[in-house]
Short mmCIF file of N, CA and C and ligand atoms in Angstrom, two decimals:
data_model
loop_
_atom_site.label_atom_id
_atom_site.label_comp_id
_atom_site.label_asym_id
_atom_site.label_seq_id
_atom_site.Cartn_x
_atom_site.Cartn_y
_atom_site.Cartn_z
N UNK A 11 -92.60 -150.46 -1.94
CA UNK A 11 -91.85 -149.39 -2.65
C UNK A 11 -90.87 -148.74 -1.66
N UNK A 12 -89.81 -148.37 -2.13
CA UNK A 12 -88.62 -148.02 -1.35
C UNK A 12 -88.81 -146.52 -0.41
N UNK A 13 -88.95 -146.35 0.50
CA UNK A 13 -89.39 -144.91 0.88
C UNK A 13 -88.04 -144.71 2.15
N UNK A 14 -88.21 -143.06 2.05
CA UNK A 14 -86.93 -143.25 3.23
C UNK A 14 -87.85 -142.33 4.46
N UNK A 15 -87.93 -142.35 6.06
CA UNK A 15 -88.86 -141.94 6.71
C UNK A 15 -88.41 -140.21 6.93
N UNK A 16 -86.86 -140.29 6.47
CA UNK A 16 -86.64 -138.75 6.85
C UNK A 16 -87.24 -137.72 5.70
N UNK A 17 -87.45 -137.93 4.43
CA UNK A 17 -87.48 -137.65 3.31
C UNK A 17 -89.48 -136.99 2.83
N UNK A 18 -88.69 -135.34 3.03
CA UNK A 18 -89.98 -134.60 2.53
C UNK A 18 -91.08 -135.29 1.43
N UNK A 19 -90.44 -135.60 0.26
CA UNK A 19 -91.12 -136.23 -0.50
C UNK A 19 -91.75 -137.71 -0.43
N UNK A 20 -90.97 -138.05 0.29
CA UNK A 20 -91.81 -139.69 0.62
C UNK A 20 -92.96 -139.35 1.43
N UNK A 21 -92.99 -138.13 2.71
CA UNK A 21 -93.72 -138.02 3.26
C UNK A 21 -94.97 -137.31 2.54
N UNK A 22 -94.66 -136.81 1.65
CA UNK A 22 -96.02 -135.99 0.37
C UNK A 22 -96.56 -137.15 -0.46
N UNK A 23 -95.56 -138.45 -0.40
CA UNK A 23 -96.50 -139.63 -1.53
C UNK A 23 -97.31 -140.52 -0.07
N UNK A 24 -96.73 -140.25 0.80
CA UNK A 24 -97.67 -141.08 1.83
C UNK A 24 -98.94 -140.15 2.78
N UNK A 25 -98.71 -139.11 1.99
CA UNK A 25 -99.88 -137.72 2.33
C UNK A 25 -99.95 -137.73 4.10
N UNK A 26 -98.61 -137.14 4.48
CA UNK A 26 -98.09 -137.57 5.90
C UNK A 26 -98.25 -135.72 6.02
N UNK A 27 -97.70 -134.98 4.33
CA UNK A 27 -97.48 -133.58 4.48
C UNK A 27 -98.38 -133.35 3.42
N UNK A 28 -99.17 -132.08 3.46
CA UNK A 28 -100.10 -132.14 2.20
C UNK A 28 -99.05 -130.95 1.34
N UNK A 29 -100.39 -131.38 -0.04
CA UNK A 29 -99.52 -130.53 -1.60
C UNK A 29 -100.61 -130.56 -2.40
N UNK A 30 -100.13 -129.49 -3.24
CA UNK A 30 -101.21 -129.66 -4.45
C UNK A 30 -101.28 -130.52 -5.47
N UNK A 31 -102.02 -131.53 -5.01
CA UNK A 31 -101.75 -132.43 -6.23
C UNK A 31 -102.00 -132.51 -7.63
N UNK A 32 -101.90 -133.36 -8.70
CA UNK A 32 -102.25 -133.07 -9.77
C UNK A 32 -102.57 -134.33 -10.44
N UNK A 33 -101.60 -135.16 -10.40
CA UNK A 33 -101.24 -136.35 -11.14
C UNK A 33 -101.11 -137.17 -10.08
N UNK A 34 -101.85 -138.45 -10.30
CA UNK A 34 -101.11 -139.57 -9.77
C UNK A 34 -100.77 -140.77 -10.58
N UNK A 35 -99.89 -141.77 -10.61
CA UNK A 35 -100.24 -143.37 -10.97
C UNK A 35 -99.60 -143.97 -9.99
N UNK A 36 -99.12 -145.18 -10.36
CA UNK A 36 -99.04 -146.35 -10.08
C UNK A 36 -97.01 -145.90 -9.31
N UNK A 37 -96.39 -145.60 -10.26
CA UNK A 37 -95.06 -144.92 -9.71
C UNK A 37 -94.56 -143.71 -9.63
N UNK A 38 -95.41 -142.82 -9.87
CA UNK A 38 -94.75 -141.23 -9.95
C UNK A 38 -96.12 -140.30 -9.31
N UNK A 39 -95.93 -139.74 -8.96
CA UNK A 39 -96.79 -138.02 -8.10
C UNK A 39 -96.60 -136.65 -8.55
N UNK A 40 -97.17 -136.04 -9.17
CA UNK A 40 -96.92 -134.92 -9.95
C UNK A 40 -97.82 -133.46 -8.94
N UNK A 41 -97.02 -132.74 -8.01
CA UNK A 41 -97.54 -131.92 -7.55
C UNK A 41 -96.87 -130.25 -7.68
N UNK A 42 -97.40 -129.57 -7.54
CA UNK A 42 -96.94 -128.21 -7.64
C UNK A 42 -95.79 -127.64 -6.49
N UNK A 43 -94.68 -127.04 -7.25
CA UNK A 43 -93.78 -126.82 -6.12
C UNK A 43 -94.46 -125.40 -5.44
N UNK A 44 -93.94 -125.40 -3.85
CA UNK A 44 -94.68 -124.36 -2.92
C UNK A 44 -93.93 -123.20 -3.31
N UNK A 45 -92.50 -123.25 -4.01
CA UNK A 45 -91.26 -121.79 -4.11
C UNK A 45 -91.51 -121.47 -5.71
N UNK A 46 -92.31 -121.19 -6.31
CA UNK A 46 -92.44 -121.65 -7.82
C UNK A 46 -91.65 -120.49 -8.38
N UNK A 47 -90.63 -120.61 -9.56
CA UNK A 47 -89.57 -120.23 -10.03
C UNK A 47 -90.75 -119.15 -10.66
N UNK A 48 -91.78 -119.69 -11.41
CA UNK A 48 -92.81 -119.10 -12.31
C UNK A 48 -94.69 -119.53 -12.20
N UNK A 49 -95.34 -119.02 -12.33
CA UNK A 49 -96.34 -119.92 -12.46
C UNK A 49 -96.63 -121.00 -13.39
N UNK A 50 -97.37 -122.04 -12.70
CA UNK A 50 -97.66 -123.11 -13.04
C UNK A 50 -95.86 -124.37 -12.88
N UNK A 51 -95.38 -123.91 -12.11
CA UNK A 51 -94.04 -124.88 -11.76
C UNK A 51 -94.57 -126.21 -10.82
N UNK A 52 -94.45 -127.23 -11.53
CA UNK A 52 -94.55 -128.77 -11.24
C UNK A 52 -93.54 -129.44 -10.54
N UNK A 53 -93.53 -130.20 -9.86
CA UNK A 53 -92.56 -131.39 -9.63
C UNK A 53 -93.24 -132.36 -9.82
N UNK A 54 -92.25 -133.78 -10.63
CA UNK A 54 -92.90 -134.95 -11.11
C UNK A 54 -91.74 -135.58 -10.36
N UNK A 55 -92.07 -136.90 -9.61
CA UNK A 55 -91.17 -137.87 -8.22
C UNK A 55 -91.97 -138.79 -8.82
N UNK A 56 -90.77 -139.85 -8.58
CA UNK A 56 -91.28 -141.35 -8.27
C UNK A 56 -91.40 -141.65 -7.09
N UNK A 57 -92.46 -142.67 -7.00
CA UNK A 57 -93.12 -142.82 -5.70
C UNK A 57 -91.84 -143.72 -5.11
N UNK A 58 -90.70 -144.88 -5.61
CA UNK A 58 -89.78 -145.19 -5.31
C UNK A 58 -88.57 -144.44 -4.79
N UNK A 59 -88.32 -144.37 -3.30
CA UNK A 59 -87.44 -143.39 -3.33
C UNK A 59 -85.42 -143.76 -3.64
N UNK A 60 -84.78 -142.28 -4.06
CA UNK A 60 -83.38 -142.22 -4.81
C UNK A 60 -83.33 -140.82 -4.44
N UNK A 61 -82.07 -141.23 -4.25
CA UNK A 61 -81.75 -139.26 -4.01
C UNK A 61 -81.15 -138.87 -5.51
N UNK A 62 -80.84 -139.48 -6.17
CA UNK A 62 -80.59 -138.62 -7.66
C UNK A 62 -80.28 -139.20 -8.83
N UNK A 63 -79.97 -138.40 -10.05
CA UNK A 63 -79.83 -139.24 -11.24
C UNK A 63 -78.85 -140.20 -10.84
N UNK A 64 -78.00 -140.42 -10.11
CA UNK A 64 -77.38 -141.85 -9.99
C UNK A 64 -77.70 -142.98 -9.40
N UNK A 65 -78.54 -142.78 -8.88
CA UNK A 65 -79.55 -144.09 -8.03
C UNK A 65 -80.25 -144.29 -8.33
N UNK A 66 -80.96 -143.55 -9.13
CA UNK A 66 -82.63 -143.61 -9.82
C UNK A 66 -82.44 -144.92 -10.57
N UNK A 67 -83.65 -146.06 -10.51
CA UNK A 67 -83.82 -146.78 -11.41
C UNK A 67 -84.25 -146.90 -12.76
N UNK A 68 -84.08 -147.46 -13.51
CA UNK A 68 -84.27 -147.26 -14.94
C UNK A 68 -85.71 -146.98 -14.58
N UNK A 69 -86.39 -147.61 -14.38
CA UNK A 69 -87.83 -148.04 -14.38
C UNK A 69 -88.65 -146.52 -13.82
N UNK A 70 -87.95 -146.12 -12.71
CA UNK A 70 -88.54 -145.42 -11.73
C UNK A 70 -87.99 -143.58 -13.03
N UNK A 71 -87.14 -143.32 -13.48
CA UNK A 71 -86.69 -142.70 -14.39
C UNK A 71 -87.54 -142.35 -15.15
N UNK A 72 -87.91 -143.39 -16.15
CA UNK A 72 -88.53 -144.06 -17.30
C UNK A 72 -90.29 -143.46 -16.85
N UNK A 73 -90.80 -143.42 -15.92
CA UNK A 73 -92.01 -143.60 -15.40
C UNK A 73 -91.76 -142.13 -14.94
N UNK A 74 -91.00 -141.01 -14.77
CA UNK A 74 -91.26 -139.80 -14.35
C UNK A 74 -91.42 -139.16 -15.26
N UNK A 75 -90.35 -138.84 -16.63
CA UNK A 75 -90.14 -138.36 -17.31
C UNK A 75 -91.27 -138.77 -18.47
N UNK A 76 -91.99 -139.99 -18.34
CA UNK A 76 -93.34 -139.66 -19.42
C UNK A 76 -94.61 -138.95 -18.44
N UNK A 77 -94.70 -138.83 -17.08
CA UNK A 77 -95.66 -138.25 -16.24
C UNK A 77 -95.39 -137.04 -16.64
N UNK A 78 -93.61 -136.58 -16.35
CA UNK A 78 -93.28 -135.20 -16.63
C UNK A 78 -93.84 -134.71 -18.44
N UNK A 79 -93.93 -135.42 -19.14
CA UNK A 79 -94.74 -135.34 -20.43
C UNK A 79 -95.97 -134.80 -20.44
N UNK A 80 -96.43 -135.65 -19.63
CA UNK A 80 -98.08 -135.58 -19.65
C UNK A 80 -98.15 -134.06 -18.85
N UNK A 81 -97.44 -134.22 -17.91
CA UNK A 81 -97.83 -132.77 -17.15
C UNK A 81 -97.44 -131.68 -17.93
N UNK A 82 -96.22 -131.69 -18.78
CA UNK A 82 -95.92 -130.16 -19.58
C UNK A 82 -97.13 -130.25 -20.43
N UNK A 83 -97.32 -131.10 -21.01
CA UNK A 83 -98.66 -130.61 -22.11
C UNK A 83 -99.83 -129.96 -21.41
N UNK A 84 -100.11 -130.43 -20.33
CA UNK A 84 -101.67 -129.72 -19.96
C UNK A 84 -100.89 -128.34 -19.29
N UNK A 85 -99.77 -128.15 -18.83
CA UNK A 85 -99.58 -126.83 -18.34
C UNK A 85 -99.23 -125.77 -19.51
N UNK A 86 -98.64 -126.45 -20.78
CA UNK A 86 -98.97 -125.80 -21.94
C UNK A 86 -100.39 -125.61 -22.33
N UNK A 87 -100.90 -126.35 -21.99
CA UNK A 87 -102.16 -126.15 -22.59
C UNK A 87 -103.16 -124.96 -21.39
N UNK A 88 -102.89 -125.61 -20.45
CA UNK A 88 -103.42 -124.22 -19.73
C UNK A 88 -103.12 -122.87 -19.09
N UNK A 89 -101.58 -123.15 -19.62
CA UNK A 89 -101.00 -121.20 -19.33
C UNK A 89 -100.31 -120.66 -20.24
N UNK A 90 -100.00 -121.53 -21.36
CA UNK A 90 -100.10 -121.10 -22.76
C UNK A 90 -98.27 -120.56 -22.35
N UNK A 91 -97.59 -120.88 -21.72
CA UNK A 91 -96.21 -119.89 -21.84
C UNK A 91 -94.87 -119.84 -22.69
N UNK A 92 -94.49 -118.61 -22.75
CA UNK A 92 -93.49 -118.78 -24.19
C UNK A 92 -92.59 -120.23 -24.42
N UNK A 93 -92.45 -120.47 -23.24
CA UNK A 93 -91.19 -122.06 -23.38
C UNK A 93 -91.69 -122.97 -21.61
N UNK A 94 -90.89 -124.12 -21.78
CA UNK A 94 -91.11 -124.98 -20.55
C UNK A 94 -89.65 -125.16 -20.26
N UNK A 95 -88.94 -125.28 -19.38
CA UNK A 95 -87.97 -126.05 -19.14
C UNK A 95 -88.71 -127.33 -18.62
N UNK A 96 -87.62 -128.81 -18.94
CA UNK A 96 -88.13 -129.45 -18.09
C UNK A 96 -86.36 -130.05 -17.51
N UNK A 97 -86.57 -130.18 -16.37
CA UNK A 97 -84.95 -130.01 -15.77
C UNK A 97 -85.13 -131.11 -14.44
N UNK A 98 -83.53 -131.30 -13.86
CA UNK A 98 -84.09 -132.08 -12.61
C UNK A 98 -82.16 -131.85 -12.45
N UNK A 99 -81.58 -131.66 -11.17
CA UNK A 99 -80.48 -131.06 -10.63
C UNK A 99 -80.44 -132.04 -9.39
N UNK A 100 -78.92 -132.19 -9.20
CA UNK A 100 -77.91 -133.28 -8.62
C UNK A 100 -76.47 -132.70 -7.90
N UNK A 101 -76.91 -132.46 -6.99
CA UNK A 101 -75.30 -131.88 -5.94
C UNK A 101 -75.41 -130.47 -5.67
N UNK A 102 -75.05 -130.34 -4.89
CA UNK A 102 -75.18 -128.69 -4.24
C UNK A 102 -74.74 -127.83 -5.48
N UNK A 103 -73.67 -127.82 -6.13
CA UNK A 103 -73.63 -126.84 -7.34
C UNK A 103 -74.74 -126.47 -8.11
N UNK A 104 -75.36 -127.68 -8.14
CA UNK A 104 -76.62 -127.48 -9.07
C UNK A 104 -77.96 -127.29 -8.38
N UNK A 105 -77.64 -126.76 -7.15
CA UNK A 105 -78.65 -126.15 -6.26
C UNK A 105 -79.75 -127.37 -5.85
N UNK A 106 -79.29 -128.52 -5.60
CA UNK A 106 -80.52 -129.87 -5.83
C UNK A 106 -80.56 -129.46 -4.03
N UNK A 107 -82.26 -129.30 -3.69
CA UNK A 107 -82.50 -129.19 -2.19
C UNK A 107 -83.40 -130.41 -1.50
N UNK A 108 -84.03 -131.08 -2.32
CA UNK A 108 -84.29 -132.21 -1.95
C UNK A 108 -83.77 -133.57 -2.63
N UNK A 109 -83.32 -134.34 -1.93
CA UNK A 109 -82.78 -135.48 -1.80
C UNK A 109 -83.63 -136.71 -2.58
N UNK A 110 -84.69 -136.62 -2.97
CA UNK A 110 -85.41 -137.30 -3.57
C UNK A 110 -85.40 -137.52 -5.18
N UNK A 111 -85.39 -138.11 -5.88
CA UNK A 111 -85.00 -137.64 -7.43
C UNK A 111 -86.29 -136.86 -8.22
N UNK A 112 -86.07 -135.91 -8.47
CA UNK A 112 -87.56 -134.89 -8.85
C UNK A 112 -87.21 -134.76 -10.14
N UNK A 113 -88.54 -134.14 -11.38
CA UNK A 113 -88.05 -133.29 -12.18
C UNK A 113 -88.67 -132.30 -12.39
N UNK A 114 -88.65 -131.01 -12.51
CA UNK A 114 -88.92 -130.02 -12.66
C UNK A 114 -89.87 -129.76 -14.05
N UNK A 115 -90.92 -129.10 -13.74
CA UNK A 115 -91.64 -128.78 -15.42
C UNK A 115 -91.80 -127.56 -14.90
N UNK A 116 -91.44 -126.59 -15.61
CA UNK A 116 -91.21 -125.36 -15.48
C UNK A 116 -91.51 -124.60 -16.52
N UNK A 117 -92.75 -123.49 -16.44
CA UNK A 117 -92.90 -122.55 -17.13
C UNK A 117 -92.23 -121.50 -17.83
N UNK A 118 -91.39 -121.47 -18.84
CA UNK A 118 -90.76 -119.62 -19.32
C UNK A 118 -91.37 -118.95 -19.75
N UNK A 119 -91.39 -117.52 -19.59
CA UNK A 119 -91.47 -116.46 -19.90
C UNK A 119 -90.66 -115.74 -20.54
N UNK A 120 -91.19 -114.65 -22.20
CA UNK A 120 -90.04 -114.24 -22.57
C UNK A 120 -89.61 -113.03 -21.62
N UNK A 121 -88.10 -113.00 -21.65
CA UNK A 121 -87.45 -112.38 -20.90
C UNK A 121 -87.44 -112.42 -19.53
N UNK A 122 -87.48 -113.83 -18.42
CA UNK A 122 -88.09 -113.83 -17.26
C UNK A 122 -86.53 -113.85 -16.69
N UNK A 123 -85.21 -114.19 -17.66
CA UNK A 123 -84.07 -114.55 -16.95
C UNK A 123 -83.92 -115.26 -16.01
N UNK A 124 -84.82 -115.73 -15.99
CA UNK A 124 -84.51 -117.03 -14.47
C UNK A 124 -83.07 -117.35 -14.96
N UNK A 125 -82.14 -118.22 -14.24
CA UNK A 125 -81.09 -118.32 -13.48
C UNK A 125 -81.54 -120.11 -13.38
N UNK A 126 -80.26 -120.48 -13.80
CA UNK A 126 -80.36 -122.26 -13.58
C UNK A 126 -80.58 -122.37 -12.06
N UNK A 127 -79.82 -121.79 -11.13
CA UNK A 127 -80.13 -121.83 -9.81
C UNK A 127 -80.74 -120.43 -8.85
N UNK A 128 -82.00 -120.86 -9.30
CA UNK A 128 -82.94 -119.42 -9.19
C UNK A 128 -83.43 -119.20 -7.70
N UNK A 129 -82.94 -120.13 -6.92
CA UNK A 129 -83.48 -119.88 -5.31
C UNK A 129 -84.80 -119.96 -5.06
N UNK A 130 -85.15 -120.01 -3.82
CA UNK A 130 -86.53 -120.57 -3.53
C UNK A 130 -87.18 -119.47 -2.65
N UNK A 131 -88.43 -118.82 -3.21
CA UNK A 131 -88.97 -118.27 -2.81
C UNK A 131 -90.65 -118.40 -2.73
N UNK A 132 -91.11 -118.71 -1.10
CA UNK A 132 -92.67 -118.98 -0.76
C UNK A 132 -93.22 -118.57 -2.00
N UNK A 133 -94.27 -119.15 -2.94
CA UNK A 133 -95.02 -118.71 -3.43
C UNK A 133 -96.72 -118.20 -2.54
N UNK A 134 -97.74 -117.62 -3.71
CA UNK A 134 -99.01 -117.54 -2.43
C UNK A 134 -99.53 -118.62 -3.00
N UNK A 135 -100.21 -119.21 -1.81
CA UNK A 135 -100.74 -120.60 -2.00
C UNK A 135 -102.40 -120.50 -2.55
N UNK A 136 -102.65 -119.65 -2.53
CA UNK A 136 -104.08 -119.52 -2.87
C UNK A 136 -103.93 -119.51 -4.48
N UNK A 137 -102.56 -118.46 -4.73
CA UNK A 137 -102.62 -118.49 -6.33
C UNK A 137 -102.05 -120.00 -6.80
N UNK A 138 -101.25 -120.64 -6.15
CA UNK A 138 -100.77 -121.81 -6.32
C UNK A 138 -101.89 -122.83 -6.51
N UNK A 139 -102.80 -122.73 -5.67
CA UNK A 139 -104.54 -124.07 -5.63
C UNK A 139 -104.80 -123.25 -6.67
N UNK A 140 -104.89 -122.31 -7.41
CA UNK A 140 -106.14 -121.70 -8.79
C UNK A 140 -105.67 -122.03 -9.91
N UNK A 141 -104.17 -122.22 -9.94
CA UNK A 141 -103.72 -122.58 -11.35
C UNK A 141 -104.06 -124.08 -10.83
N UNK A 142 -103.20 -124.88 -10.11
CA UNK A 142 -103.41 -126.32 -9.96
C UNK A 142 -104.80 -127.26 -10.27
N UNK A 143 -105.77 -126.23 -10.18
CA UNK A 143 -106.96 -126.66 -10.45
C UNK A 143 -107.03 -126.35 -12.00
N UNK A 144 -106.86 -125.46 -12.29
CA UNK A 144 -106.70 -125.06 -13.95
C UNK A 144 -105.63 -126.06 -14.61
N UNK A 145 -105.04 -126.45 -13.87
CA UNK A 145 -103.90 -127.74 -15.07
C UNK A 145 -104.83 -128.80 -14.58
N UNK A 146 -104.88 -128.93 -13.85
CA UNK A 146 -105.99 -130.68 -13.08
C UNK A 146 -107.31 -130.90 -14.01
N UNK A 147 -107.77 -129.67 -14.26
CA UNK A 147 -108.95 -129.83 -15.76
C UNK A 147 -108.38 -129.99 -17.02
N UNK A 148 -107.16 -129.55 -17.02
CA UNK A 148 -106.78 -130.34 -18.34
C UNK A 148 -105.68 -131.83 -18.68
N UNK A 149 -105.58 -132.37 -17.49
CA UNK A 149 -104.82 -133.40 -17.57
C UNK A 149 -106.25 -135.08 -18.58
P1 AMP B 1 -84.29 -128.99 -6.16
O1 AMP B 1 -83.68 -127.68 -5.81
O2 AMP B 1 -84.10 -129.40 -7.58
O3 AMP B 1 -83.87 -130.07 -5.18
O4 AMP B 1 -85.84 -128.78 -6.02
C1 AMP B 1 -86.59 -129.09 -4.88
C2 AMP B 1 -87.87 -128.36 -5.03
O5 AMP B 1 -88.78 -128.85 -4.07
C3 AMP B 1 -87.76 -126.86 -4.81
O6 AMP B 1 -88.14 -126.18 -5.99
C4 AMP B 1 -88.72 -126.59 -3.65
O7 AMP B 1 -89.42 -125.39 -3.81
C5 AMP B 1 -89.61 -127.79 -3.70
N1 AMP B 1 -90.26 -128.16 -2.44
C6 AMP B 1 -89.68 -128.36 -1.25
N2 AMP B 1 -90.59 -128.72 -0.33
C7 AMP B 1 -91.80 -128.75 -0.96
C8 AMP B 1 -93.13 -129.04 -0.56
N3 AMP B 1 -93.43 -129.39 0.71
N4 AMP B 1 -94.11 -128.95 -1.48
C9 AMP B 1 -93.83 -128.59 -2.75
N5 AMP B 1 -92.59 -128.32 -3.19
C10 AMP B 1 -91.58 -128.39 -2.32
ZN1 ZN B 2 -88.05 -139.88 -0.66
#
């Protein structure tokens, strides 16, 4: 599988950097982002690495976006929130900070105004492992 050695995320599918995991298969890794826009915020990667929707392979595409499926349902199902985005961003305008092709499953809240490019801020990691374990029982 295609991996690049500089690349944060290759180094989280080869558990070089740890994360909260959630999901695994065969081509995609579904772990919790550390800056979470909201609670319960996911990233779903193919284990093939692409830096973005233009390199991404059909296949490798195809194989995130039904993981990214599977993961909005159990985070619907276990934080119950008014809406999900599910999103994934390409070129500095669109605020894309890792180079890897990701997609975002993202919790809304009514009235939370998040911002398409909402900036990244440390979440606490303790609250980050309590939900992760709470979506991981319902996958
Ligand atoms: P983007 O801005 O679409 O490129 O999103 C990249 C996301 O990766 C951001 O939301 C970051 O918070 C997240 N991120 C970066 N490093 C890590 C990491 N080590 N573990 C979990 N999430 C990360
Ligand atoms: Zn990579």
């Amino acid at each position: 599988m295609a991996a690049d050695p500089d690349c944060i995320f290759c180094k989280i599918i080869a558990g070089e950097i740890p994360c909260f995991r959630l999901y695994e298969d065969d081509a995609t890794l579904a772990f919790m982002d550390i800056n979470p826009a909201n609670d319960g915020h996911v990233l779903v990667i193919p284990k093939e690495h692409s830096a973005d929707v233009h390199a991404v392979s059909a296949d490798a595409i195809t194989a995130t976006v039904l993981t990214a499926q599977k993961i909005a349902a159990a985070v619907q199902k276990t934080l119950e929130p008014d809406g999900l985005n599910l999103l994934q961003c390409n070129g500095p305008a669109a605020a894309q900070s890792v180079f890897h092709f990701h997609m975002h499953v993202l919790p809304r809240k009514n009235g939370d105004a998040l911002k398409m490019n909402w900036g990244l801020n440390p979440g606490d990691m303790d609250r980050i492992g309590e939900i992760a374990e709470r979506i991981r029982a319902n996958l």
